[in-house]
Coordinates of C-alpha atoms in Angstrom, one line a residue:
Chain Y
D1 CA 194.2 -15.1 -53.8
V2 CA 193.7 -11.4 -53.2
K3 CA 194.1 -10.5 -49.6
V4 CA 192.9 -7.3 -48.0
T5 CA 193.9 -7.0 -44.4
Q6 CA 192.5 -4.5 -41.9
S7 CA 194.6 -3.8 -38.9
S8 CA 192.0 -4.5 -36.2
R9 CA 188.9 -6.6 -36.0
Y10 CA 187.5 -4.7 -33.0
L11 CA 188.4 -1.3 -31.6
V12 CA 187.1 0.7 -28.7
K13 CA 188.0 4.4 -28.5
R14 CA 187.0 7.4 -26.5
T15 CA 185.2 10.5 -27.8
G16 CA 187.7 13.0 -29.0
E17 CA 190.5 10.6 -29.7
K18 CA 192.2 10.5 -33.1
V19 CA 191.7 7.1 -34.6
F20 CA 193.6 5.4 -37.4
L21 CA 192.2 2.4 -39.3
E22 CA 194.7 0.7 -41.6
C23 CA 194.2 -1.4 -44.7
V24 CA 196.7 -3.3 -46.7
Q25 CA 196.2 -5.1 -50.0
D26 CA 198.7 -7.5 -51.6
M27 CA 197.5 -7.6 -55.3
D28 CA 198.9 -4.3 -56.6
H29 CA 195.3 -2.9 -57.0
E30 CA 194.9 0.6 -58.2
N31 CA 191.7 1.4 -56.3
M32 CA 191.0 1.3 -52.6
F33 CA 187.8 2.2 -50.8
W34 CA 186.6 2.8 -47.3
Y35 CA 183.0 2.1 -46.4
R36 CA 181.0 2.1 -43.3
Q37 CA 178.1 -0.2 -42.8
D38 CA 175.2 0.5 -40.5
P39 CA 171.9 -1.5 -40.1
G40 CA 169.3 -0.3 -42.6
L41 CA 171.8 2.0 -44.4
G42 CA 173.9 -0.5 -46.3
L43 CA 177.4 0.2 -47.3
R44 CA 178.2 3.9 -47.6
L45 CA 181.3 5.2 -49.3
I46 CA 183.5 7.5 -47.2
Y47 CA 186.5 8.0 -49.4
F48 CA 188.2 6.2 -52.2
S49 CA 191.6 6.4 -53.9
Y50 CA 192.5 5.5 -57.5
D51 CA 196.3 6.1 -57.2
V52 CA 199.0 6.9 -54.6
K53 CA 198.4 10.2 -53.0
M54 CA 195.1 10.6 -54.9
K55 CA 191.8 10.6 -53.0
E56 CA 188.2 11.4 -53.7
K57 CA 185.4 12.1 -51.3
G58 CA 182.6 9.5 -51.2
D59 CA 179.1 10.1 -50.0
I60 CA 179.8 10.7 -46.3
P61 CA 183.3 12.1 -45.9
E62 CA 182.5 14.5 -43.0
G63 CA 184.6 13.8 -39.9
Y64 CA 187.0 11.5 -41.8
S65 CA 190.2 11.9 -43.8
V66 CA 192.4 9.4 -45.6
S67 CA 196.0 8.8 -46.5
R68 CA 197.6 6.8 -49.3
E69 CA 201.3 7.2 -49.3
K70 CA 202.0 3.7 -50.8
K71 CA 200.0 1.8 -53.3
E72 CA 199.2 -1.1 -51.0
R73 CA 198.1 0.9 -48.0
F74 CA 195.0 3.1 -47.4
S75 CA 194.4 4.6 -44.0
L76 CA 191.2 6.1 -42.7
I77 CA 191.6 8.7 -40.0
L78 CA 188.9 9.9 -37.6
E79 CA 190.3 13.3 -36.5
S80 CA 188.2 13.5 -33.4
A81 CA 186.1 10.4 -32.8
S82 CA 182.4 10.9 -32.0
T83 CA 179.8 8.4 -30.8
N84 CA 178.0 8.6 -34.2
Q85 CA 181.0 7.1 -35.8
T86 CA 180.4 3.9 -34.0
S87 CA 180.1 1.5 -36.9
M88 CA 181.5 -1.4 -39.0
Y89 CA 184.2 -0.1 -41.3
L90 CA 185.1 -2.0 -44.4
C91 CA 188.1 -1.5 -46.6
A92 CA 188.1 -2.8 -50.2
S93 CA 190.3 -2.8 -53.2
S94 CA 189.9 -3.3 -57.0
F95 CA 192.3 -3.7 -59.9
A96 CA 190.6 -1.0 -62.1
W97 CA 187.4 0.9 -62.7
G98 CA 184.6 -1.5 -63.3
T99 CA 186.3 -4.6 -61.8
E100 CA 185.2 -6.5 -58.7
A101 CA 186.1 -5.2 -55.3
F102 CA 187.6 -7.4 -52.6
F103 CA 186.9 -6.7 -49.0
G104 CA 188.8 -6.9 -45.8
Q105 CA 187.4 -8.6 -42.7
G106 CA 186.0 -5.3 -41.3
T107 CA 186.7 -3.3 -38.2
R108 CA 184.0 -2.9 -35.7
L109 CA 184.7 0.5 -34.1
T110 CA 182.9 1.5 -30.9
V111 CA 183.3 5.1 -29.7
V112 CA 182.4 5.6 -26.0
Chain T
Q1 CA 167.1 9.5 -56.7
K2 CA 169.6 7.2 -55.1
E3 CA 172.4 5.9 -57.4
V4 CA 171.7 2.3 -56.6
E5 CA 168.4 1.1 -55.1
Q6 CA 167.3 -2.3 -53.8
N7 CA 164.3 -3.4 -51.8
S8 CA 165.5 -3.9 -48.3
G9 CA 163.3 -6.9 -47.6
P10 CA 163.2 -9.1 -45.7
L11 CA 162.4 -11.5 -48.5
S12 CA 161.3 -15.0 -47.4
V13 CA 161.4 -17.9 -49.9
P14 CA 160.6 -21.6 -49.3
E15 CA 163.5 -24.0 -49.8
G16 CA 163.7 -25.2 -53.3
A17 CA 161.9 -22.2 -54.8
I18 CA 163.3 -19.4 -56.9
A19 CA 164.5 -16.2 -55.1
S20 CA 164.3 -13.0 -57.2
L21 CA 166.3 -10.0 -56.1
N22 CA 166.2 -6.6 -57.9
C23 CA 168.3 -3.5 -58.2
T24 CA 167.9 -0.3 -60.2
Y25 CA 170.6 2.3 -60.9
S26 CA 170.6 5.9 -62.0
D27 CA 173.9 6.3 -63.9
R28 CA 173.4 5.5 -67.6
G29 CA 177.1 5.3 -68.1
S30 CA 177.5 2.3 -65.8
Q31 CA 179.0 -0.6 -67.6
S32 CA 179.4 -3.4 -65.1
F33 CA 177.3 -4.7 -62.3
F34 CA 178.1 -6.9 -59.3
W35 CA 176.1 -9.0 -56.9
Y36 CA 177.7 -9.6 -53.5
R37 CA 176.5 -11.9 -50.7
Q38 CA 177.1 -11.0 -47.1
Y39 CA 176.5 -13.4 -44.3
S40 CA 175.8 -11.9 -40.9
G41 CA 179.0 -10.7 -39.3
K42 CA 181.1 -11.3 -42.4
S43 CA 182.4 -9.2 -45.2
P44 CA 180.7 -9.1 -48.6
E45 CA 181.9 -11.6 -51.2
L46 CA 181.3 -11.5 -54.9
I47 CA 178.9 -14.1 -56.4
M48 CA 178.1 -12.7 -59.8
F49 CA 179.0 -10.0 -62.2
I50 CA 177.5 -9.0 -65.6
Y51 CA 178.5 -6.5 -68.3
S52 CA 176.2 -7.2 -71.2
N53 CA 172.4 -7.0 -71.6
G54 CA 170.7 -10.3 -71.1
D55 CA 171.2 -13.2 -68.8
K56 CA 174.3 -14.7 -67.3
E57 CA 174.1 -18.0 -65.6
D58 CA 176.5 -19.6 -63.0
G59 CA 175.3 -22.7 -61.4
R60 CA 172.1 -21.9 -59.5
F61 CA 172.6 -18.2 -59.9
T62 CA 171.4 -16.1 -62.9
A63 CA 172.1 -12.4 -63.3
Q64 CA 169.9 -10.4 -65.6
L65 CA 170.7 -7.0 -67.0
N66 CA 168.5 -4.5 -68.8
K67 CA 170.5 -1.3 -69.5
A68 CA 167.6 0.4 -71.3
S69 CA 165.5 0.1 -68.1
Q70 CA 168.5 0.5 -65.8
Y71 CA 167.9 -2.6 -63.7
V72 CA 169.8 -5.7 -62.8
S73 CA 168.4 -8.7 -61.1
L74 CA 169.7 -11.9 -59.4
L75 CA 167.7 -15.2 -59.5
I76 CA 168.6 -18.0 -57.2
R77 CA 167.2 -21.3 -58.3
D78 CA 166.6 -24.3 -56.0
S79 CA 167.1 -22.0 -53.0
Q80 CA 168.9 -23.6 -50.0
P81 CA 169.1 -22.5 -46.4
S82 CA 172.7 -21.6 -46.9
D83 CA 171.5 -18.9 -49.3
S84 CA 170.1 -17.0 -46.4
A85 CA 172.1 -13.8 -46.4
T86 CA 172.0 -10.1 -47.4
Y87 CA 172.5 -9.6 -51.1
L88 CA 174.1 -6.3 -52.2
C89 CA 174.0 -4.8 -55.7
A90 CA 177.1 -2.8 -56.6
V91 CA 177.6 -0.4 -59.6
P92 CA 180.7 1.5 -60.6
T93 CA 179.4 5.1 -61.2
N94 CA 181.0 8.3 -62.2
F95 CA 183.3 6.9 -64.8
G96 CA 186.8 8.3 -64.5
N97 CA 186.9 8.6 -60.8
E98 CA 186.5 5.0 -59.8
K99 CA 183.5 5.3 -57.4
L100 CA 181.9 2.0 -56.5
T101 CA 178.4 2.4 -55.1
F102 CA 176.3 -0.2 -53.2
G103 CA 172.6 -0.6 -52.7
T104 CA 171.3 -1.0 -49.2
G105 CA 171.0 -4.7 -49.7
T106 CA 168.1 -7.2 -49.6
R107 CA 167.9 -9.6 -46.7
L108 CA 166.9 -13.1 -47.9
T109 CA 165.7 -15.9 -45.7
I110 CA 165.2 -19.4 -47.1
I111 CA 162.6 -21.2 -45.1
P112 CA 163.2 -25.0 -44.7

């Protein structure tokens, strides 16, 4: 079974803190994604990566950055957390373009 | 125009009836289409995918694809209370850069 693991299930951070969300997949997938999910807005793509050290902006990249130094690990970085970044963050991976994505369990981030 | 659009619902269907969920997409180059189910507080999980025009059946679920009209639908026959969830349509867009875009989801409630 494919396993996508996010480092934290729940996280509470203060405004202005630098926040790291980690995601690891164990199936040698090429593609990895970070989404945030908010009520009424669905899953919105923040960043995605199709190879090590490669990254592409999604639909809402402002305030975020990412890092993919190893194929299995994709990190989302909030450089200076703000209250409007309070959300559920979901990491996903897929083998190749056009194949199904597998999701991690999600990280509920609260910025106070 | 949004890349992937769904009616947000909520959609209420009596137990045993057919639930019909619809999704339209804007990228004519899209080749594969996915339906995910998401229970409250959980991550999305894949239930159906379809690549070719026409119908694809898997148990009580049928996916229908019409590329000319750019829509994909999901039918759930003999609806059960356990089918109550949010259903997300996902479409890989922008071929070559691996973007995977989700609709906002349709919340389905099966009424016993």
